[in-house]
Amino acid sequence: MILTGFLKTVQLTFFGLIMGLILGILLAIGDLYGGKIISTIIKFYVEFFRGSPIIIQLFIFYFSVPIMLNIRLGSTIVGFIVFALNSAAYQKGYIKGAMESVYKDQMTAALSLGLSKVQAIMYVVLPQAMRIMIPGWSNEFSSLGKSTAAILIIGERDLTAIGRTIAFRTFRFLETYAFIALIYFIFISIVLKILDIIYEKIKIPTIEISA
Amino acid sequence: MGEQKKEAVGTPGGRRIADIILECRNLWKIYGKIVAVKDVSLEVKEGDIKLIFGPSGSGKSTLARCLAMLTTPTKGDVFLMGECLTKPGVDLNKARAKIGFVFQHIWLFHHLSALGNIELGLRRVLKLPKNEAREQAIQALKEVKMEEWANHFPAQLSGGQQQRVGIARALAMSPEIIILDEPTSALDPELTGEVIDTLRDLAKKGTTMLVISHEMPFAREVADEMIFLDEGMIVERGQPELFFTKPSSERARRFMARLIKLTRRE
């Protein structure tokens, strides 16, 4: 039972993180190159998802949106949507910052070779921005991994929800919640370690300065 | 002044005078209230080495960028091989691929090795297959005597080595012309020497070049024409000997005197 809950949490976290990355890149590019109108729309989007509680966002997509569009959305789907959109809003900031830090000279140099703007972003700006972004991305991962617990509010059976059920059934609140917290802790620590290793692996080589 | 040729405008788009590679006519670049380039016309013929010099803030870099269409001129036209680049609808990416550009602050791609820096344009712009791009990139590195450093990253190279890779990157695309924007001014005198040697080699091979530089011995040796720019305008132009013996404008005379004094002190 705990395992299925855990897998749900992992699923929600990674889906949100990866969709958030793809969306976040598009948002960052839109903001940097899209002109005033697009950039204003993106700003509203980001402010909404960063400025409102994630529980409200879950409610909106679970209760309001289905009524407005006259569709039915399961709690898992709503989780995927909300965590992806929410994470994209945060990741856009990291990506844009990283892109801006490599952006101008490297862009000019790429254009001077005859690369198109899109090629320059793909082959020059993004590869460098991604490297810079990994520490920020680690942050976003650990925060999102824990935020997914909010989904129990719309009835999804994630790790926290399962833990709550067990706790109420056994009346061993302390042990159960401590154990659940430990699982979160181990999961997040392992992934952070992996990201750390990746960061070191793909770091751009420089001269080693030894004291 | 006065020497600026006012040639009749030929049929637009058609090849006019075959051996003119790059040309600008009545070029202006205005940023807000600042006039960076003021009505400049010049042309670079095949095999020509033109040298532009002048005080800082005189619009040299802006002019160079306008000629490479890295900045859009406010007024006036730029022609590459007779094709007007300043009219709407021109494929600028294609044009830029034919104009090599070497930057003052080098601007190699930090995340790519020396080889990778050169391969990028060959693969993605000229669409060469992988092994062919590699071969040509190595060839370009050989021309600047950097083949031993092929797998080093920019941060692992000295400034002079980086700039030689920058030159190789521009060279590898087999451009019609190479524009060099103060290629040595970010380097110390020792490193300047190795970059100047590289440029001398290029000059010997007949590479068409437009160089912004204050390396006067180099200028005197290789330049076909020197152009003195001040306040965005061409003040005086002519063969190097003119500037080293008797520049006719007061401003050029004073600037040359200062430059020569500086060079001697070193």
PDB file of C-alpha atoms in Angstrom, chain B residues 32-237:
ATOM      1  CA  GLY B  32      18.661  57.633 -29.688  1.00  0.00           C
ATOM      2  CA  LYS B  33      20.520  60.933 -29.796  1.00  0.00           C
ATOM      3  CA  ILE B  34      23.936  59.437 -30.388  1.00  0.00           C
ATOM      4  CA  VAL B  35      25.129  59.265 -33.942  1.00  0.00           C
ATOM      5  CA  ALA B  36      27.579  56.348 -33.913  1.00  0.00           C
ATOM      6  CA  VAL B  37      28.208  56.090 -37.653  1.00  0.00           C
ATOM      7  CA  LYS B  38      27.760  59.097 -39.879  1.00  0.00           C
ATOM      8  CA  ASP B  39      27.392  58.734 -43.609  1.00  0.00           C
ATOM      9  CA  VAL B  40      30.179  56.208 -44.195  1.00  0.00           C
ATOM     10  CA  SER B  41      30.827  54.708 -47.610  1.00  0.00           C
ATOM     11  CA  LEU B  42      33.558  52.212 -48.273  1.00  0.00           C
ATOM     12  CA  GLU B  43      34.225  49.123 -50.309  1.00  0.00           C
ATOM     13  CA  VAL B  44      36.489  46.121 -49.880  1.00  0.00           C
ATOM     14  CA  LYS B  45      37.734  44.401 -53.012  1.00  0.00           C
ATOM     15  CA  GLU B  46      38.822  40.799 -53.270  1.00  0.00           C
ATOM     16  CA  GLY B  47      42.193  40.282 -51.608  1.00  0.00           C
ATOM     17  CA  ASP B  48      42.072  43.738 -50.055  1.00  0.00           C
ATOM     18  CA  ILE B  49      43.216  44.418 -46.546  1.00  0.00           C
ATOM     19  CA  LYS B  50      41.555  47.505 -45.146  1.00  0.00           C
ATOM     20  CA  LEU B  51      42.475  48.826 -41.778  1.00  0.00           C
ATOM     21  CA  ILE B  52      40.173  51.033 -39.788  1.00  0.00           C
ATOM     22  CA  PHE B  53      41.495  52.984 -36.839  1.00  0.00           C
ATOM     23  CA  GLY B  54      40.536  55.927 -34.729  1.00  0.00           C
ATOM     24  CA  PRO B  55      39.948  57.016 -31.135  1.00  0.00           C
ATOM     25  CA  SER B  56      37.668  55.008 -28.869  1.00  0.00           C
ATOM     26  CA  GLY B  57      34.045  55.913 -29.332  1.00  0.00           C
ATOM     27  CA  SER B  58      34.637  56.843 -32.945  1.00  0.00           C
ATOM     28  CA  GLY B  59      32.165  54.226 -34.173  1.00  0.00           C
ATOM     29  CA  LYS B  60      34.622  51.625 -35.432  1.00  0.00           C
ATOM     30  CA  SER B  61      32.945  48.644 -33.784  1.00  0.00           C
ATOM     31  CA  THR B  62      29.475  49.814 -34.703  1.00  0.00           C
ATOM     32  CA  LEU B  63      30.559  50.206 -38.308  1.00  0.00           C
ATOM     33  CA  ALA B  64      32.060  46.709 -38.298  1.00  0.00           C
ATOM     34  CA  ARG B  65      28.849  45.251 -36.876  1.00  0.00           C
ATOM     35  CA  CYS B  66      26.708  47.055 -39.392  1.00  0.00           C
ATOM     36  CA  LEU B  67      28.873  45.714 -42.209  1.00  0.00           C
ATOM     37  CA  ALA B  68      28.387  42.174 -40.881  1.00  0.00           C
ATOM     38  CA  MET B  69      24.683  42.893 -40.366  1.00  0.00           C
ATOM     39  CA  LEU B  70      24.961  41.999 -36.701  1.00  0.00           C
ATOM     40  CA  THR B  71      23.356  45.401 -36.137  1.00  0.00           C
ATOM     41  CA  THR B  72      20.847  46.881 -38.529  1.00  0.00           C
ATOM     42  CA  PRO B  73      22.015  50.216 -39.924  1.00  0.00           C
ATOM     43  CA  THR B  74      19.641  53.140 -39.391  1.00  0.00           C
ATOM     44  CA  LYS B  75      20.142  54.440 -42.928  1.00  0.00           C
ATOM     45  CA  GLY B  76      22.174  53.463 -45.957  1.00  0.00           C
ATOM     46  CA  ASP B  77      22.931  50.170 -47.663  1.00  0.00           C
ATOM     47  CA  VAL B  78      25.306  47.246 -47.272  1.00  0.00           C
ATOM     48  CA  PHE B  79      26.173  45.058 -50.232  1.00  0.00           C
ATOM     49  CA  LEU B  80      27.813  41.641 -50.157  1.00  0.00           C
ATOM     50  CA  MET B  81      28.982  40.441 -53.568  1.00  0.00           C
ATOM     51  CA  GLY B  82      26.593  42.931 -55.134  1.00  0.00           C
ATOM     52  CA  GLU B  83      23.592  41.732 -53.130  1.00  0.00           C
ATOM     53  CA  CYS B  84      21.903  44.368 -51.025  1.00  0.00           C
ATOM     54  CA  LEU B  85      21.602  43.149 -47.441  1.00  0.00           C
ATOM     55  CA  THR B  86      19.656  46.113 -46.128  1.00  0.00           C
ATOM     56  CA  LYS B  87      16.439  45.622 -48.052  1.00  0.00           C
ATOM     57  CA  PRO B  88      13.641  43.641 -46.418  1.00  0.00           C
ATOM     58  CA  GLY B  89      13.323  39.921 -46.988  1.00  0.00           C
ATOM     59  CA  VAL B  90      17.032  39.156 -47.343  1.00  0.00           C
ATOM     60  CA  ASP B  91      18.187  35.906 -45.714  1.00  0.00           C
ATOM     61  CA  LEU B  92      20.617  37.464 -43.255  1.00  0.00           C
ATOM     62  CA  ASN B  93      21.707  34.125 -41.782  1.00  0.00           C
ATOM     63  CA  LYS B  94      22.957  33.121 -45.198  1.00  0.00           C
ATOM     64  CA  ALA B  95      24.756  36.434 -45.644  1.00  0.00           C
ATOM     65  CA  ARG B  96      26.355  36.307 -42.190  1.00  0.00           C
ATOM     66  CA  ALA B  97      27.719  32.843 -42.940  1.00  0.00           C
ATOM     67  CA  LYS B  98      29.744  34.432 -45.758  1.00  0.00           C
ATOM     68  CA  ILE B  99      31.143  37.170 -43.535  1.00  0.00           C
ATOM     69  CA  GLY B 100      33.609  35.963 -40.937  1.00  0.00           C
ATOM     70  CA  PHE B 101      33.650  37.990 -37.737  1.00  0.00           C
ATOM     71  CA  VAL B 102      36.293  38.020 -35.035  1.00  0.00           C
ATOM     72  CA  PHE B 103      35.330  39.788 -31.819  1.00  0.00           C
ATOM     73  CA  GLN B 104      37.375  41.990 -29.572  1.00  0.00           C
ATOM     74  CA  HIS B 105      36.376  39.937 -26.548  1.00  0.00           C
ATOM     75  CA  ILE B 106      36.674  36.719 -28.511  1.00  0.00           C
ATOM     76  CA  TRP B 107      33.349  35.138 -27.493  1.00  0.00           C
ATOM     77  CA  LEU B 108      34.109  31.505 -28.071  1.00  0.00           C
ATOM     78  CA  PHE B 109      31.289  29.171 -27.061  1.00  0.00           C
ATOM     79  CA  HIS B 110      32.216  28.284 -23.486  1.00  0.00           C
ATOM     80  CA  HIS B 111      30.637  24.844 -23.495  1.00  0.00           C
ATOM     81  CA  LEU B 112      32.428  23.571 -26.587  1.00  0.00           C
ATOM     82  CA  SER B 113      36.042  22.560 -27.123  1.00  0.00           C
ATOM     83  CA  ALA B 114      38.187  24.448 -29.622  1.00  0.00           C
ATOM     84  CA  LEU B 115      37.202  21.855 -32.192  1.00  0.00           C
ATOM     85  CA  GLY B 116      33.535  22.009 -31.202  1.00  0.00           C
ATOM     86  CA  ASN B 117      33.528  25.776 -31.595  1.00  0.00           C
ATOM     87  CA  ILE B 118      34.616  25.415 -35.198  1.00  0.00           C
ATOM     88  CA  GLU B 119      32.474  22.392 -36.012  1.00  0.00           C
ATOM     89  CA  LEU B 120      29.238  24.056 -34.940  1.00  0.00           C
ATOM     90  CA  GLY B 121      28.995  26.368 -37.941  1.00  0.00           C
ATOM     91  CA  LEU B 122      30.256  23.725 -40.341  1.00  0.00           C
ATOM     92  CA  ARG B 123      27.655  21.219 -39.205  1.00  0.00           C
ATOM     93  CA  ARG B 124      24.633  23.409 -38.543  1.00  0.00           C
ATOM     94  CA  VAL B 125      25.066  26.154 -41.133  1.00  0.00           C
ATOM     95  CA  LEU B 126      26.999  24.546 -43.959  1.00  0.00           C
ATOM     96  CA  LYS B 127      25.364  21.179 -43.118  1.00  0.00           C
ATOM     97  CA  LEU B 128      28.542  19.170 -43.606  1.00  0.00           C
ATOM     98  CA  PRO B 129      28.513  15.532 -42.466  1.00  0.00           C
ATOM     99  CA  LYS B 130      30.239  14.847 -39.165  1.00  0.00           C
ATOM    100  CA  ASN B 131      33.567  13.511 -40.387  1.00  0.00           C
ATOM    101  CA  GLU B 132      33.919  16.169 -43.065  1.00  0.00           C
ATOM    102  CA  ALA B 133      33.215  18.919 -40.541  1.00  0.00           C
ATOM    103  CA  ARG B 134      35.837  17.442 -38.232  1.00  0.00           C
ATOM    104  CA  GLU B 135      38.418  17.327 -41.011  1.00  0.00           C
ATOM    105  CA  GLN B 136      37.812  20.939 -41.987  1.00  0.00           C
ATOM    106  CA  ALA B 137      37.806  22.088 -38.367  1.00  0.00           C
ATOM    107  CA  ILE B 138      41.183  20.439 -37.790  1.00  0.00           C
ATOM    108  CA  GLN B 139      42.453  22.048 -40.992  1.00  0.00           C
ATOM    109  CA  ALA B 140      41.332  25.457 -39.724  1.00  0.00           C
ATOM    110  CA  LEU B 141      43.055  24.858 -36.389  1.00  0.00           C
ATOM    111  CA  LYS B 142      46.233  23.950 -38.243  1.00  0.00           C
ATOM    112  CA  GLU B 143      46.129  27.255 -40.081  1.00  0.00           C
ATOM    113  CA  VAL B 144      46.296  29.104 -36.785  1.00  0.00           C
ATOM    114  CA  LYS B 145      48.733  26.551 -35.317  1.00  0.00           C
ATOM    115  CA  MET B 146      46.294  25.387 -32.673  1.00  0.00           C
ATOM    116  CA  GLU B 147      45.718  21.776 -33.721  1.00  0.00           C
ATOM    117  CA  GLU B 148      47.366  20.460 -30.569  1.00  0.00           C
ATOM    118  CA  TRP B 149      44.763  22.257 -28.487  1.00  0.00           C
ATOM    119  CA  ALA B 150      41.756  20.917 -30.374  1.00  0.00           C
ATOM    120  CA  ASN B 151      40.164  19.241 -27.364  1.00  0.00           C
ATOM    121  CA  HIS B 152      40.748  22.017 -24.888  1.00  0.00           C
ATOM    122  CA  PHE B 153      37.902  24.198 -23.721  1.00  0.00           C
ATOM    123  CA  PRO B 154      38.073  28.003 -23.982  1.00  0.00           C
ATOM    124  CA  ALA B 155      38.662  28.422 -20.241  1.00  0.00           C
ATOM    125  CA  GLN B 156      41.721  26.178 -20.539  1.00  0.00           C
ATOM    126  CA  LEU B 157      43.377  28.381 -23.178  1.00  0.00           C
ATOM    127  CA  SER B 158      45.276  31.641 -22.936  1.00  0.00           C
ATOM    128  CA  GLY B 159      43.731  34.780 -24.399  1.00  0.00           C
ATOM    129  CA  GLY B 160      45.953  34.630 -27.454  1.00  0.00           C
ATOM    130  CA  GLN B 161      45.137  30.982 -28.045  1.00  0.00           C
ATOM    131  CA  GLN B 162      41.448  31.717 -27.646  1.00  0.00           C
ATOM    132  CA  GLN B 163      41.615  34.475 -30.190  1.00  0.00           C
ATOM    133  CA  ARG B 164      43.420  32.214 -32.650  1.00  0.00           C
ATOM    134  CA  VAL B 165      40.587  29.719 -32.244  1.00  0.00           C
ATOM    135  CA  GLY B 166      38.208  32.638 -32.811  1.00  0.00           C
ATOM    136  CA  ILE B 167      40.007  33.384 -36.061  1.00  0.00           C
ATOM    137  CA  ALA B 168      39.933  29.707 -37.039  1.00  0.00           C
ATOM    138  CA  ARG B 169      36.204  29.586 -36.314  1.00  0.00           C
ATOM    139  CA  ALA B 170      35.597  32.449 -38.726  1.00  0.00           C
ATOM    140  CA  LEU B 171      38.063  31.077 -41.277  1.00  0.00           C
ATOM    141  CA  ALA B 172      36.610  27.557 -41.340  1.00  0.00           C
ATOM    142  CA  MET B 173      33.355  28.794 -42.850  1.00  0.00           C
ATOM    143  CA  SER B 174      35.343  29.839 -45.968  1.00  0.00           C
ATOM    144  CA  PRO B 175      33.887  33.342 -45.802  1.00  0.00           C
ATOM    145  CA  GLU B 176      34.220  35.872 -48.594  1.00  0.00           C
ATOM    146  CA  ILE B 177      35.695  38.331 -46.124  1.00  0.00           C
ATOM    147  CA  ILE B 178      36.785  38.353 -42.511  1.00  0.00           C
ATOM    148  CA  ILE B 179      36.021  41.343 -40.325  1.00  0.00           C
ATOM    149  CA  LEU B 180      38.209  41.616 -37.248  1.00  0.00           C
ATOM    150  CA  ASP B 181      37.078  44.005 -34.555  1.00  0.00           C
ATOM    151  CA  GLU B 182      40.157  44.937 -32.523  1.00  0.00           C
ATOM    152  CA  PRO B 183      41.297  41.321 -32.322  1.00  0.00           C
ATOM    153  CA  THR B 184      44.248  42.094 -30.067  1.00  0.00           C
ATOM    154  CA  SER B 185      43.106  44.939 -27.859  1.00  0.00           C
ATOM    155  CA  ALA B 186      41.933  42.628 -25.064  1.00  0.00           C
ATOM    156  CA  LEU B 187      45.325  40.879 -24.985  1.00  0.00           C
ATOM    157  CA  ASP B 188      48.625  41.745 -23.386  1.00  0.00           C
ATOM    158  CA  PRO B 189      51.546  42.638 -25.693  1.00  0.00           C
ATOM    159  CA  GLU B 190      53.043  39.165 -25.678  1.00  0.00           C
ATOM    160  CA  LEU B 191      49.824  37.478 -26.685  1.00  0.00           C
ATOM    161  CA  THR B 192      49.150  40.244 -29.196  1.00  0.00           C
ATOM    162  CA  GLY B 193      52.272  39.112 -31.036  1.00  0.00           C
ATOM    163  CA  GLU B 194      51.018  35.590 -31.673  1.00  0.00           C
ATOM    164  CA  VAL B 195      47.652  36.819 -32.943  1.00  0.00           C
ATOM    165  CA  ILE B 196      49.315  39.385 -35.210  1.00  0.00           C
ATOM    166  CA  ASP B 197      51.530  36.602 -36.602  1.00  0.00           C
ATOM    167  CA  THR B 198      48.401  34.639 -37.427  1.00  0.00           C
ATOM    168  CA  LEU B 199      46.913  37.649 -39.199  1.00  0.00           C
ATOM    169  CA  ARG B 200      50.145  38.132 -41.130  1.00  0.00           C
ATOM    170  CA  ASP B 201      49.851  34.536 -42.370  1.00  0.00           C
ATOM    171  CA  LEU B 202      46.307  35.215 -43.503  1.00  0.00           C
ATOM    172  CA  ALA B 203      47.418  38.361 -45.278  1.00  0.00           C
ATOM    173  CA  LYS B 204      50.087  36.411 -47.146  1.00  0.00           C
ATOM    174  CA  LYS B 205      47.456  33.956 -48.361  1.00  0.00           C
ATOM    175  CA  GLY B 206      45.470  36.820 -49.857  1.00  0.00           C
ATOM    176  CA  THR B 207      42.545  36.667 -47.429  1.00  0.00           C
ATOM    177  CA  THR B 208      40.156  39.575 -47.848  1.00  0.00           C
ATOM    178  CA  MET B 209      40.095  41.386 -44.537  1.00  0.00           C
ATOM    179  CA  LEU B 210      38.696  44.425 -42.830  1.00  0.00           C
ATOM    180  CA  VAL B 211      40.640  44.942 -39.647  1.00  0.00           C
ATOM    181  CA  ILE B 212      40.049  47.387 -36.862  1.00  0.00           C
ATOM    182  CA  SER B 213      43.361  47.730 -35.137  1.00  0.00           C
ATOM    183  CA  HIS B 214      45.903  50.100 -33.714  1.00  0.00           C
ATOM    184  CA  GLU B 215      48.852  47.790 -34.333  1.00  0.00           C
ATOM    185  CA  MET B 216      50.687  50.284 -36.488  1.00  0.00           C
ATOM    186  CA  PRO B 217      53.688  48.199 -37.577  1.00  0.00           C
ATOM    187  CA  PHE B 218      51.255  45.510 -38.724  1.00  0.00           C
ATOM    188  CA  ALA B 219      49.135  48.092 -40.511  1.00  0.00           C
ATOM    189  CA  ARG B 220      52.098  49.558 -42.322  1.00  0.00           C
ATOM    190  CA  GLU B 221      53.206  46.101 -43.408  1.00  0.00           C
ATOM    191  CA  VAL B 222      50.000  44.587 -44.740  1.00  0.00           C
ATOM    192  CA  ALA B 223      47.247  47.189 -45.202  1.00  0.00           C
ATOM    193  CA  ASP B 224      46.281  48.245 -48.704  1.00  0.00           C
ATOM    194  CA  GLU B 225      44.380  51.159 -47.315  1.00  0.00           C
ATOM    195  CA  MET B 226      44.004  52.753 -43.923  1.00  0.00           C
ATOM    196  CA  ILE B 227      40.827  54.536 -42.933  1.00  0.00           C
ATOM    197  CA  PHE B 228      40.837  57.026 -40.080  1.00  0.00           C
ATOM    198  CA  LEU B 229      37.476  57.260 -38.335  1.00  0.00           C
ATOM    199  CA  ASP B 230      36.552  59.965 -35.879  1.00  0.00           C
ATOM    200  CA  GLU B 231      33.127  60.860 -34.493  1.00  0.00           C
ATOM    201  CA  GLY B 232      31.544  58.285 -36.764  1.00  0.00           C
ATOM    202  CA  MET B 233      32.936  59.803 -39.944  1.00  0.00           C
ATOM    203  CA  ILE B 234      35.735  58.910 -42.298  1.00  0.00           C
ATOM    204  CA  VAL B 235      38.164  61.778 -41.742  1.00  0.00           C
ATOM    205  CA  GLU B 236      40.931  60.566 -43.959  1.00  0.00           C
ATOM    206  CA  ARG B 237      41.807  57.479 -45.979  1.00  0.00           C
TER     207      ARG B 237
END
